[in-house]
Short mmCIF file of C-alpha atoms and ligand atoms in Angstrom, two decimals:
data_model
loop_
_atom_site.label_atom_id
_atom_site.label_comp_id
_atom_site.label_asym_id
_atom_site.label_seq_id
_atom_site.Cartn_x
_atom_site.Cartn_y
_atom_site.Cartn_z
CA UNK A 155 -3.75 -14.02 0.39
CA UNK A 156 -4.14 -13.03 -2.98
CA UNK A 157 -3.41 -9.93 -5.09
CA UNK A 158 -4.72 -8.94 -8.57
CA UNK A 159 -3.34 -5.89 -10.16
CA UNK A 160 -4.69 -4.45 -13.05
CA UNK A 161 -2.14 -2.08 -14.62
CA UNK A 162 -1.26 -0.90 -18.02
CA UNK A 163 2.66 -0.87 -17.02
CA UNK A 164 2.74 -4.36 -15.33
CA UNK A 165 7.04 -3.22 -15.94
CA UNK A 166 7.06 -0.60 -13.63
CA UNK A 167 5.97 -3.23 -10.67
CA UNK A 168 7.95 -5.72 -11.26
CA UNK A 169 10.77 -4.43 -8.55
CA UNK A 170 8.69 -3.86 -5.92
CA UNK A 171 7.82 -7.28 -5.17
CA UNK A 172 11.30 -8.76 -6.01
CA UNK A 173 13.25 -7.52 -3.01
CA UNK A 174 13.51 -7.78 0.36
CA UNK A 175 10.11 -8.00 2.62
CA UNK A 176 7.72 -8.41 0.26
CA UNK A 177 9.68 -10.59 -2.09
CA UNK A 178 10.15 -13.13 1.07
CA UNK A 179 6.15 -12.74 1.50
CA UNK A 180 5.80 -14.06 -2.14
CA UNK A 181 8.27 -16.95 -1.81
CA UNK A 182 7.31 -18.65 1.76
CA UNK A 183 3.78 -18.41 -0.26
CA UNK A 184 2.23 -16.21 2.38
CA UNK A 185 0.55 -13.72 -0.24
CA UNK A 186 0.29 -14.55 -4.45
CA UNK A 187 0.60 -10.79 -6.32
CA UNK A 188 -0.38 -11.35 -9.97
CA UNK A 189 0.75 -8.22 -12.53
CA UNK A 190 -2.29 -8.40 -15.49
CA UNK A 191 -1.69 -6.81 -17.93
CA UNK A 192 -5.25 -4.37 -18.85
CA UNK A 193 -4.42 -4.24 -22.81
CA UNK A 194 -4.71 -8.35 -22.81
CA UNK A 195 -8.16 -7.35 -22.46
CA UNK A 196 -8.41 -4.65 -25.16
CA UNK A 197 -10.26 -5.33 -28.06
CA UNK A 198 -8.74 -3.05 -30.14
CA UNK A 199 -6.40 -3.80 -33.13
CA UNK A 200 -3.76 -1.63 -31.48
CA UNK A 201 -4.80 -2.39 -27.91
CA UNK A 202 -5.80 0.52 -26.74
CA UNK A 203 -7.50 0.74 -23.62
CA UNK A 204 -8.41 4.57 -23.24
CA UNK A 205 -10.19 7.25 -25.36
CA UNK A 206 -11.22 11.09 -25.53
CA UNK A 207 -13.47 12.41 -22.81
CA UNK A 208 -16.94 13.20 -23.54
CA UNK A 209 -17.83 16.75 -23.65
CA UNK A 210 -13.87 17.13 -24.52
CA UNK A 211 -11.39 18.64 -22.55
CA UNK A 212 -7.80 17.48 -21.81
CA UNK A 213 -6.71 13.95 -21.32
CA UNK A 214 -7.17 10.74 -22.18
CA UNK A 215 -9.69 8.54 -20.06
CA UNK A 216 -9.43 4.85 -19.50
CA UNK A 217 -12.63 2.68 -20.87
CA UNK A 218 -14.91 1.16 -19.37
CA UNK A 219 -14.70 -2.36 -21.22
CA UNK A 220 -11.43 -3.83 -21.31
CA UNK A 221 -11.34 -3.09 -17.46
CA UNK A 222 -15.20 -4.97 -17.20
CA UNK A 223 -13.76 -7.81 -19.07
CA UNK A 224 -11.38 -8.09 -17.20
CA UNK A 225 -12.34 -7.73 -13.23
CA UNK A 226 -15.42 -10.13 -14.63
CA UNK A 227 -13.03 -12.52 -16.12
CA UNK A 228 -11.05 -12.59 -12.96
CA UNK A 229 -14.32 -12.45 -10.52
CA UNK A 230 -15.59 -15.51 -13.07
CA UNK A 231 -12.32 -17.56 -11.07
CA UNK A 232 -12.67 -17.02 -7.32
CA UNK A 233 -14.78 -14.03 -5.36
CA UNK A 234 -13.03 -10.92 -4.17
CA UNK A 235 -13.20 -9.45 -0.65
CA UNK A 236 -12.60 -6.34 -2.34
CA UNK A 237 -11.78 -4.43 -5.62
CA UNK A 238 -9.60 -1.24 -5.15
CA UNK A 239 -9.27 1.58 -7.19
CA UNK A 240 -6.16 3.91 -6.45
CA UNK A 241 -7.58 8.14 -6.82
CA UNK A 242 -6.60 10.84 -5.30
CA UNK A 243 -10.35 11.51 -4.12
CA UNK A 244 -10.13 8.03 -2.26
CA UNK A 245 -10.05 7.26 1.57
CA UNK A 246 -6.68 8.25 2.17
CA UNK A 247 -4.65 5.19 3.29
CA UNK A 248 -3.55 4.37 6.70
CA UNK A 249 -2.55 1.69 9.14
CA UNK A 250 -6.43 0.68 10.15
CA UNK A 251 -6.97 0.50 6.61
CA UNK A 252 -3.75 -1.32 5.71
CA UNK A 253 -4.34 -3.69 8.51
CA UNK A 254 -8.31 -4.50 7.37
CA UNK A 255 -7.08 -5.09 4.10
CA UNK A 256 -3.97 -7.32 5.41
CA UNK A 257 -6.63 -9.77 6.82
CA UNK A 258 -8.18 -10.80 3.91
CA UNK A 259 -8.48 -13.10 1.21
CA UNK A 260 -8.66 -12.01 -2.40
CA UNK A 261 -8.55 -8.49 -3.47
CA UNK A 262 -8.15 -6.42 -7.18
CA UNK A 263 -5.74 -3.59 -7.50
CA UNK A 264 -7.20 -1.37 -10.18
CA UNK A 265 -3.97 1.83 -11.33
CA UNK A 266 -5.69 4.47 -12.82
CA UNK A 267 -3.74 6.64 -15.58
CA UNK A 268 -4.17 9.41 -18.12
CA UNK A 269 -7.45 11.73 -16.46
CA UNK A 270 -8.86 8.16 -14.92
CA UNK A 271 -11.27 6.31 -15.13
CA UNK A 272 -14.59 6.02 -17.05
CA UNK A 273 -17.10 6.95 -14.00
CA UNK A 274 -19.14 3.90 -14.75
CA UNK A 275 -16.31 1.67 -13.32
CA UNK A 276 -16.46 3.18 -9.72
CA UNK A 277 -20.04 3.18 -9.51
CA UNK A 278 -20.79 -0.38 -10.73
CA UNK A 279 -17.33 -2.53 -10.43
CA UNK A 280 -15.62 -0.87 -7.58
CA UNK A 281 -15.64 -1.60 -4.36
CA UNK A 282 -13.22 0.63 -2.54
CA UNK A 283 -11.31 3.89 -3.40
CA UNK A 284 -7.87 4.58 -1.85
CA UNK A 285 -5.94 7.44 -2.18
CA UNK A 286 -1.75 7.63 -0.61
CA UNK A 287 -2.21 11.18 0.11
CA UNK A 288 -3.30 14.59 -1.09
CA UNK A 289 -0.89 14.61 -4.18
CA UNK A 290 -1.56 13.47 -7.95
CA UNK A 291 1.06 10.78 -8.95
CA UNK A 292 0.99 9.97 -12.81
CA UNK A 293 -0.64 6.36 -12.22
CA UNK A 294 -1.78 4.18 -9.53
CA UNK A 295 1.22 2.04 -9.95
CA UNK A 296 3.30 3.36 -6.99
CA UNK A 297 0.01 3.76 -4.93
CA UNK A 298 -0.46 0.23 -5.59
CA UNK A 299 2.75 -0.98 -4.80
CA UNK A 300 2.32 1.76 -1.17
CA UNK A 301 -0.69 -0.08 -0.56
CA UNK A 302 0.41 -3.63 -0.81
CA UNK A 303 4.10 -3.05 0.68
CA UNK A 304 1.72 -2.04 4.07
CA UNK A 305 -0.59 -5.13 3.50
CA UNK A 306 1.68 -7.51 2.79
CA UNK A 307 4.54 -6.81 5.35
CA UNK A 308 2.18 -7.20 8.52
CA UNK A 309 0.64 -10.34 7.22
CA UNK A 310 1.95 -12.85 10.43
CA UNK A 311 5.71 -14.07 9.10
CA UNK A 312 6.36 -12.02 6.37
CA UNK A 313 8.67 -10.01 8.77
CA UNK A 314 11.24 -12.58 10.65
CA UNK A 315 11.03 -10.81 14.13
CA UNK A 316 7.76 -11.42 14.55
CA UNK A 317 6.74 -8.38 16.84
CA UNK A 318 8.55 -5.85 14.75
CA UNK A 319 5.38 -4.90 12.88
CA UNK A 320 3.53 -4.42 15.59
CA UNK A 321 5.71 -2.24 17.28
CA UNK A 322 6.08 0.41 14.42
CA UNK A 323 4.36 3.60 14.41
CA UNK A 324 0.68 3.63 14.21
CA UNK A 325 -0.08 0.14 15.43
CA UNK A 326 -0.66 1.55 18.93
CA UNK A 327 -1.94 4.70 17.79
CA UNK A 328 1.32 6.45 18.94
CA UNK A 329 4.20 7.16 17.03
CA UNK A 330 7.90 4.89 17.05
CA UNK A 331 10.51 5.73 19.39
CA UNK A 332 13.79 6.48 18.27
CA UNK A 333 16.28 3.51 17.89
CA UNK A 334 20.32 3.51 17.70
CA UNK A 335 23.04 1.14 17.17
CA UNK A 336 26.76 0.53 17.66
CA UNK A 337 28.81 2.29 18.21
CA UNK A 338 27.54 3.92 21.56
CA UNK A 339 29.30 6.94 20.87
CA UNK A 340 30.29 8.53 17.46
CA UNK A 341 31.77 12.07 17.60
CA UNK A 342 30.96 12.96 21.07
CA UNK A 343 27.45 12.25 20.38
CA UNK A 344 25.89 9.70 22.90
CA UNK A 345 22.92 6.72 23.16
CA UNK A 346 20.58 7.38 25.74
CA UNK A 347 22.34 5.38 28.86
CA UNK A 348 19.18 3.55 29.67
CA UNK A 349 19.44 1.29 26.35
CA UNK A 350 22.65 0.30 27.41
CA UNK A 351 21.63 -0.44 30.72
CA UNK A 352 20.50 -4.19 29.47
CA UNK A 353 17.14 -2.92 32.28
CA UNK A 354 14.53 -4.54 30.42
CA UNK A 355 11.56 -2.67 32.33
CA UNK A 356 13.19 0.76 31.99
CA UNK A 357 14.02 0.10 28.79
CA UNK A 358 10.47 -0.55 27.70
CA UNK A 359 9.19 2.30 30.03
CA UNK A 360 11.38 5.05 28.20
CA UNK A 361 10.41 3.45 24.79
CA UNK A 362 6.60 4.45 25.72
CA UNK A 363 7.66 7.92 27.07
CA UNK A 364 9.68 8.73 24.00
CA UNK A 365 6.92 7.08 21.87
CA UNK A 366 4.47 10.01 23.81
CA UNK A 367 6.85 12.81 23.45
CA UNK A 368 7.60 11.86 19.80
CA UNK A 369 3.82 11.59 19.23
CA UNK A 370 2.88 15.01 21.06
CA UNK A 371 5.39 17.00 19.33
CA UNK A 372 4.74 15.82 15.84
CA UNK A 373 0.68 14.11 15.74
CA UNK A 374 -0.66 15.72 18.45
CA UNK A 375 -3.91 14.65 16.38
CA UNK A 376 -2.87 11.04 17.11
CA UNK A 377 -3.20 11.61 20.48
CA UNK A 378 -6.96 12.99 20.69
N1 SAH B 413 -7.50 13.56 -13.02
C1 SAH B 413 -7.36 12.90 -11.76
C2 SAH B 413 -5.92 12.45 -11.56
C3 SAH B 413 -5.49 11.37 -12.47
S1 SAH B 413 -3.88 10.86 -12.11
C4 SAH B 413 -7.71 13.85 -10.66
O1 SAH B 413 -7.53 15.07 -10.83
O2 SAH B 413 -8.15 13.41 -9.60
C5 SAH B 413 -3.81 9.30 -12.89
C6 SAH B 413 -4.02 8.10 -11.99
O3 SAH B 413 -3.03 8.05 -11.00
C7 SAH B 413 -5.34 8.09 -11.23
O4 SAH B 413 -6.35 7.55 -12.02
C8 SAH B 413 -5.03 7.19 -10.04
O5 SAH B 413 -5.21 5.82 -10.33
C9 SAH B 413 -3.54 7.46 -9.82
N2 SAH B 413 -3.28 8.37 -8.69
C10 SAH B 413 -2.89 9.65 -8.80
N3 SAH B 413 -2.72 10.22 -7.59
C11 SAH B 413 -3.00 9.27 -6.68
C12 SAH B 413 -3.00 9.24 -5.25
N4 SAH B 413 -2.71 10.31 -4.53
N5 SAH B 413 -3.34 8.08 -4.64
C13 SAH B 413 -3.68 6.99 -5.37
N6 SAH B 413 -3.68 6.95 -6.71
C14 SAH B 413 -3.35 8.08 -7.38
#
């Protein structure tokens, strides 16, 4: 798999994909996550890539062409599966979506900044909006980074224990149980005696029931 991310701060996502999970992903070669850098496509003295609104009004909005030459220049070198923008007024991300997304080939990351985009890039060179939730963030960096972190870490070895993915919550529609380890008792306070049981079956069985009760008390919209 292949990621493109268009981004004006290709700094500020730099550490996301040097550590841990994702940074594993990138070296056993399971995913390739490419930081581009929008001004390189600027044709501006100073680089700019974003100018006054039309009709005025506050904020800065981000052109149309250095962000056309460059999802064409990139398109011109393999085809994309999809190209993302990050907004607030997106589909708002979650695990069907993340694992859709995981399954594919080649995508684009566009991160918005300033008031966003020029309109003409969502109608014409965008494929798919996401948003991370009902919140503005200052630029679709750390959506990006949300969005890959929950693509790339379900890709099929990117996470050692193979079935730990698919046991978190969501993936059956239901959230996670709760989990402990050593020591079995800290300050009076106790682990459930079935987990240290070493009963396989009624392990699993109280897993699912605590997965319901955890699930009905907190998504009860999961559930419908
Ligand atoms: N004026 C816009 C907000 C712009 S915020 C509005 O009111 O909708 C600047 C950029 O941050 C956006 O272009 C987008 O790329 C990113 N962004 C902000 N909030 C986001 C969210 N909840 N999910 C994904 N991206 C977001």
């Amino acid at each position: 798999m292949r990621i493109d991310i268009i981004t004006v701060l290709p700094q500020l996502l730099e550490s996301p994909f040097s550590h841990s999970i994702l940074k594993r992903a990138i070296d056993k070669g399971l995913v390739e996550v490419n930081l581009i850098n929008l001004r390189d496509y600027s044709t501006h003295k100073q680089k700019s890539v974003d100018d006054y609104p039309f009709g005025g009004g506050a904020g800065m909005v981000m052109s149309i062409e250095p962000i056309s030459n460059c999802i064409l220049s990139l398109k011109k070198e393999r085809e994309y599966d999809e190209v993302i923008y990050t907004s607030p007024d997106g589909e708002v991300l979650n695990q069907r979506i993340s694992n859709k997304l995981s399954s594919l080939n080649n995508l684009i990351i566009l991160c918005g900044h300033y008031k966003g985009i020029d309109q003409r890039v969502r109608d014409h060179l965008i494929t798919k909006e996401i948003s991370i939730g009902d919140y503005v963030l200052s630029g679709g960096e750390l959506a990006a980074a949300v969005i890959c972190d929950s693509i790339i870490r379900i890709i099929p070895g990117a996470i050692s224990d193979e079935t730990s993915a698919l046991t978190d919550s969501f993936q059956d529609g239901l959230l996670a149980p709760p989990v402990y380890t050593r020591p079995a008792e800290y300050n009076g306070w106790k682990v459930p005696e079935v987990l240290l049981s070493g009963h396989f079956a009624k392990i699993e069985d109280w897993r699912h029931e605590q997965s319901i009760l955890n699930t009905k008390a907190r998504r009860p919209d999961l559930l419908k």
